[in-house]
């Protein structure tokens, strides 16, 4: 087929194939953000007007940086009572920028935490020497917890208040954790314990305040004397000490 093409057509075809390969390689290789944040979560206390964090650029490139706050829907239309400043800035190699998240008037619940997300998108500066280069704008997204001023303590203080049970629905057994506290609980690790045997749960999620979370237990061995052992992530991004609790058997 290539023999019947003109030289110009062959060159165009080669460019298209090369571009397709570059795109496929970019999709196949894991992308890693160049910018770093000074924290893995933001705690916005209701008695404060703002919270802040540092965006750093340890790389050798210059980046344009965009910052914003949104909800779990990850859209641009849901209203949020927070405004980062600056929301768009240049960050040179080896430099850092403090971003202040300002609180706006709101009617958020006063008896429990509310969850939002802080986003940072990095856009590398184009170099005149670079041609036919695929530029990818990467984004870092971390949790932002709004904690009303009336709340005392933190999520780790209430770990012993979590209630665990086994429930079966449509033939599938779930480990259900009920969170009666006013805080979000982000689990670091959850294990089922039977005697000297332990089984770790995968793909665990966060349980919301005053709600329950059901975790499917397909492929795991269950027994009446089973217990749960778990850790949770604290306000600083570290893991709590392991906590053990009984599991209630629910028909």
Tab-separated table of C-alpha atoms in Angstrom:
chain	number	residue	atom	x	y	z
A	1	UNK	CA	0.000	0.000	0.000
A	2	UNK	CA	2.787	2.433	0.931
A	3	UNK	CA	4.483	1.850	-2.445
A	4	UNK	CA	1.478	3.321	-4.263
A	5	UNK	CA	1.565	6.542	-2.208
A	6	UNK	CA	3.482	9.657	-3.167
A	7	UNK	CA	6.325	10.876	-0.974
A	8	UNK	CA	4.104	13.668	0.411
A	9	UNK	CA	1.312	11.231	1.253
A	10	UNK	CA	3.789	8.892	2.935
A	11	UNK	CA	5.109	11.743	5.097
A	12	UNK	CA	1.587	12.755	6.117
A	13	UNK	CA	0.735	9.176	7.011
A	14	UNK	CA	3.938	8.811	9.051
A	15	UNK	CA	3.143	12.018	10.978
A	16	UNK	CA	-0.378	10.780	11.741
A	17	UNK	CA	0.886	7.409	12.929
A	18	UNK	CA	3.552	9.078	15.061
A	19	UNK	CA	1.003	11.422	16.627
A	20	UNK	CA	-1.336	8.505	17.373
A	21	UNK	CA	1.494	6.600	19.041
A	22	UNK	CA	2.369	9.611	21.193
A	23	UNK	CA	-1.241	9.937	22.336
A	24	UNK	CA	-1.450	6.213	23.107
A	25	UNK	CA	1.792	6.338	25.084
A	26	UNK	CA	0.554	9.346	27.041
A	27	UNK	CA	-2.632	7.457	27.928
A	28	UNK	CA	-0.744	4.316	28.909
A	29	UNK	CA	1.878	5.952	31.123
A	30	UNK	CA	0.807	7.198	34.577
A	31	UNK	CA	0.955	10.994	34.816
A	32	UNK	CA	2.500	12.581	37.883
A	33	UNK	CA	1.838	16.145	38.973
A	34	UNK	CA	4.873	18.428	39.103
A	35	UNK	CA	3.459	20.764	41.747
A	36	UNK	CA	3.117	19.796	45.401
A	37	UNK	CA	0.750	20.919	48.162
A	38	UNK	CA	1.739	21.495	51.781
A	39	UNK	CA	-1.149	19.361	53.045
A	40	UNK	CA	-3.316	16.430	51.967
A	41	UNK	CA	-6.550	17.981	53.274
A	42	UNK	CA	-7.827	21.393	54.286
A	43	UNK	CA	-9.710	21.955	57.555
A	44	UNK	CA	-11.712	25.183	57.366
A	45	UNK	CA	-12.789	26.092	60.883
A	46	UNK	CA	-16.096	27.946	61.046
A	47	UNK	CA	-14.780	30.527	63.500
A	48	UNK	CA	-12.073	31.581	61.021
A	49	UNK	CA	-12.353	33.771	57.947
A	50	UNK	CA	-9.879	31.793	55.889
A	51	UNK	CA	-7.574	28.797	55.624
A	52	UNK	CA	-4.346	28.601	53.658
A	53	UNK	CA	-1.879	26.169	52.129
A	54	UNK	CA	1.312	26.316	50.080
A	55	UNK	CA	1.621	25.331	46.418
A	56	UNK	CA	5.254	24.578	45.539
A	57	UNK	CA	7.025	23.989	42.246
A	58	UNK	CA	10.080	21.739	42.798
A	59	UNK	CA	10.411	21.079	39.058
A	60	UNK	CA	12.620	22.838	36.506
A	61	UNK	CA	9.677	24.210	34.491
A	62	UNK	CA	7.464	27.259	34.785
A	63	UNK	CA	3.760	26.677	35.330
A	64	UNK	CA	0.553	28.635	35.186
A	65	UNK	CA	-1.570	27.526	38.131
A	66	UNK	CA	-5.333	27.681	38.528
A	67	UNK	CA	-6.999	27.059	41.915
A	68	UNK	CA	-10.677	26.604	42.764
A	69	UNK	CA	-13.050	24.884	45.191
A	70	UNK	CA	-15.955	22.677	44.128
A	71	UNK	CA	-18.233	19.951	45.489
A	72	UNK	CA	-18.167	16.162	45.215
A	73	UNK	CA	-20.037	16.559	41.903
A	74	UNK	CA	-16.802	17.995	40.475
A	75	UNK	CA	-18.634	20.527	38.319
A	76	UNK	CA	-18.366	24.268	37.739
A	77	UNK	CA	-21.974	25.242	38.449
A	78	UNK	CA	-22.664	24.044	42.010
A	79	UNK	CA	-22.327	27.056	44.344
A	80	UNK	CA	-19.548	26.913	46.939
A	81	UNK	CA	-18.926	29.415	49.765
A	82	UNK	CA	-15.150	29.544	49.270
A	83	UNK	CA	-12.910	31.669	47.075
A	84	UNK	CA	-9.168	30.898	46.675
A	85	UNK	CA	-6.817	33.856	46.346
A	86	UNK	CA	-4.940	34.065	44.081
A	87	UNK	CA	-7.030	31.833	41.843
A	88	UNK	CA	-4.655	32.110	38.865
A	89	UNK	CA	-0.923	32.716	39.102
A	90	UNK	CA	2.494	31.955	37.623
A	91	UNK	CA	4.838	29.704	39.560
A	92	UNK	CA	8.500	29.683	38.593
A	93	UNK	CA	10.865	26.774	39.072
A	94	UNK	CA	11.844	26.254	42.714
A	95	UNK	CA	9.283	28.778	43.986
A	96	UNK	CA	6.148	28.489	46.089
A	97	UNK	CA	2.916	30.403	46.506
A	98	UNK	CA	0.586	30.666	49.488
A	99	UNK	CA	-3.060	30.266	48.491
A	100	UNK	CA	-5.624	31.666	50.901
A	101	UNK	CA	-9.093	30.113	50.844
A	102	UNK	CA	-11.547	32.782	51.916
A	103	UNK	CA	-14.921	31.899	53.389
A	104	UNK	CA	-18.064	33.544	52.022
A	105	UNK	CA	-21.458	33.955	53.739
A	106	UNK	CA	-23.179	30.569	53.816
A	107	UNK	CA	-25.987	28.499	55.306
A	108	UNK	CA	-23.999	25.294	55.793
A	109	UNK	CA	-25.138	22.933	58.567
A	110	UNK	CA	-23.942	23.967	62.002
A	111	UNK	CA	-24.221	20.501	63.577
A	112	UNK	CA	-21.883	18.561	61.255
A	113	UNK	CA	-18.998	18.916	58.828
A	114	UNK	CA	-19.550	19.737	55.160
A	115	UNK	CA	-17.323	18.331	52.411
A	116	UNK	CA	-15.797	20.252	49.494
A	117	UNK	CA	-12.716	19.806	47.311
A	118	UNK	CA	-9.761	22.111	46.685
A	119	UNK	CA	-8.365	21.841	43.138
A	120	UNK	CA	-5.039	22.915	41.657
A	121	UNK	CA	-4.446	22.607	37.924
A	122	UNK	CA	-0.955	23.025	36.505
A	123	UNK	CA	-0.384	24.208	32.941
A	124	UNK	CA	3.271	23.992	31.798
A	125	UNK	CA	4.691	26.919	29.881
A	126	UNK	CA	5.256	26.144	26.205
A	127	UNK	CA	8.844	26.336	25.025
A	128	UNK	CA	9.667	27.697	21.517
A	129	UNK	CA	12.176	24.863	21.106
A	130	UNK	CA	9.538	22.208	21.671
A	131	UNK	CA	7.538	21.221	18.617
A	132	UNK	CA	4.965	18.455	18.147
A	133	UNK	CA	4.849	18.051	21.953
A	134	UNK	CA	1.702	16.865	23.699
A	135	UNK	CA	0.966	19.195	26.643
A	136	UNK	CA	-1.202	17.826	29.457
A	137	UNK	CA	-2.732	20.028	32.170
A	138	UNK	CA	-2.676	17.919	35.327
A	139	UNK	CA	-4.897	18.491	38.345
A	140	UNK	CA	-4.446	17.766	42.041
A	141	UNK	CA	-7.646	17.464	44.117
A	142	UNK	CA	-7.805	17.224	47.909
A	143	UNK	CA	-10.635	17.232	50.442
A	144	UNK	CA	-11.715	20.447	52.136
A	145	UNK	CA	-13.739	19.967	55.328
A	146	UNK	CA	-15.800	22.862	56.630
A	147	UNK	CA	-15.983	22.386	60.418
A	148	UNK	CA	-18.599	24.556	62.153
A	149	UNK	CA	-17.439	26.545	65.160
A	150	UNK	CA	-19.901	24.690	67.415
A	151	UNK	CA	-18.161	21.343	66.880
A	152	UNK	CA	-15.577	20.294	69.416
A	153	UNK	CA	-12.906	17.665	69.002
A	154	UNK	CA	-11.951	15.934	65.741
A	155	UNK	CA	-12.773	12.765	63.757
A	156	UNK	CA	-10.252	10.617	65.650
A	157	UNK	CA	-11.916	11.323	69.007
A	158	UNK	CA	-15.108	9.583	67.893
A	159	UNK	CA	-13.705	6.389	66.348
A	160	UNK	CA	-14.961	4.244	69.223
A	161	UNK	CA	-18.494	5.543	68.541
A	162	UNK	CA	-18.596	3.879	65.108
A	163	UNK	CA	-20.976	0.908	65.009
A	164	UNK	CA	-20.178	-2.131	62.838
A	165	UNK	CA	-22.537	-4.849	61.624
A	166	UNK	CA	-22.906	-7.560	58.985
A	167	UNK	CA	-25.936	-7.252	56.736
A	168	UNK	CA	-27.025	-9.309	53.746
A	169	UNK	CA	-28.782	-7.715	50.797
A	170	UNK	CA	-29.717	-9.540	47.566
A	171	UNK	CA	-27.438	-12.430	48.481
A	172	UNK	CA	-24.387	-10.222	49.133
A	173	UNK	CA	-23.020	-9.734	52.640
A	174	UNK	CA	-21.828	-6.244	53.561
A	175	UNK	CA	-19.822	-4.857	56.426
A	176	UNK	CA	-21.836	-1.802	57.433
A	177	UNK	CA	-20.308	1.007	59.472
A	178	UNK	CA	-22.664	3.527	61.023
A	179	UNK	CA	-21.197	6.923	61.865
A	180	UNK	CA	-23.236	8.754	64.537
A	181	UNK	CA	-20.641	11.529	64.855
A	182	UNK	CA	-20.604	14.965	63.232
A	183	UNK	CA	-17.323	14.262	61.418
A	184	UNK	CA	-16.300	12.595	58.170
A	185	UNK	CA	-14.208	9.479	58.793
A	186	UNK	CA	-11.673	8.602	56.097
A	187	UNK	CA	-10.378	5.081	56.625
A	188	UNK	CA	-6.745	4.232	56.078
A	189	UNK	CA	-7.133	0.494	56.586
A	190	UNK	CA	-9.905	-1.960	57.519
A	191	UNK	CA	-9.276	-5.597	58.480
A	192	UNK	CA	-11.555	-8.433	59.529
A	193	UNK	CA	-10.139	-10.489	62.406
A	194	UNK	CA	-10.989	-14.106	63.218
A	195	UNK	CA	-8.680	-15.634	65.811
A	196	UNK	CA	-5.174	-15.260	64.393
A	197	UNK	CA	-6.458	-14.788	60.848
A	198	UNK	CA	-6.883	-11.332	59.286
A	199	UNK	CA	-8.390	-10.211	55.981
A	200	UNK	CA	-7.906	-6.705	54.587
A	201	UNK	CA	-10.714	-4.928	52.759
A	202	UNK	CA	-9.871	-3.204	49.486
A	203	UNK	CA	-11.209	-0.013	47.888
A	204	UNK	CA	-12.530	1.357	51.162
A	205	UNK	CA	-14.294	4.695	51.179
A	206	UNK	CA	-15.150	7.520	53.553
A	207	UNK	CA	-18.222	7.421	55.795
A	208	UNK	CA	-20.136	10.695	56.018
A	209	UNK	CA	-21.375	12.303	59.250
A	210	UNK	CA	-24.552	10.727	60.666
A	211	UNK	CA	-24.670	8.240	57.789
A	212	UNK	CA	-23.731	4.618	57.094
A	213	UNK	CA	-21.351	3.000	54.604
A	214	UNK	CA	-21.785	-0.545	53.258
A	215	UNK	CA	-18.676	-2.448	52.149
A	216	UNK	CA	-19.218	-5.666	50.118
A	217	UNK	CA	-17.413	-8.763	51.417
A	218	UNK	CA	-17.297	-11.017	48.345
A	219	UNK	CA	-14.609	-13.667	48.590
A	220	UNK	CA	-13.951	-13.173	52.301
A	221	UNK	CA	-14.411	-15.810	54.999
A	222	UNK	CA	-16.971	-14.822	57.640
A	223	UNK	CA	-17.453	-16.176	61.157
A	224	UNK	CA	-19.631	-15.343	64.212
A	225	UNK	CA	-16.662	-14.277	66.376
A	226	UNK	CA	-15.286	-11.842	63.817
A	227	UNK	CA	-14.037	-8.375	64.789
A	228	UNK	CA	-12.959	-5.345	62.805
A	229	UNK	CA	-9.684	-3.471	63.161
A	230	UNK	CA	-9.235	-0.143	61.407
A	231	UNK	CA	-7.287	3.092	61.171
A	232	UNK	CA	-8.498	6.535	60.111
A	233	UNK	CA	-6.781	9.569	58.617
A	234	UNK	CA	-6.372	12.502	60.999
A	235	UNK	CA	-6.474	16.245	60.263
A	236	UNK	CA	-2.780	16.226	59.324
A	237	UNK	CA	-2.976	13.363	56.824
A	238	UNK	CA	-1.484	10.758	59.155
A	239	UNK	CA	-3.026	7.485	60.323
A	240	UNK	CA	-4.572	6.953	63.733
A	241	UNK	CA	-3.627	4.108	66.031
A	242	UNK	CA	-5.433	0.861	65.101
A	243	UNK	CA	-8.850	0.525	66.733
A	244	UNK	CA	-10.632	-2.821	67.269
A	245	UNK	CA	-14.400	-3.150	67.575
A	246	UNK	CA	-16.979	-5.941	67.662
A	247	UNK	CA	-19.230	-6.677	64.676
A	248	UNK	CA	-22.934	-7.149	65.261
A	249	UNK	CA	-24.524	-9.980	63.318
A	250	UNK	CA	-27.721	-8.705	61.659
A	251	UNK	CA	-30.120	-11.162	59.996
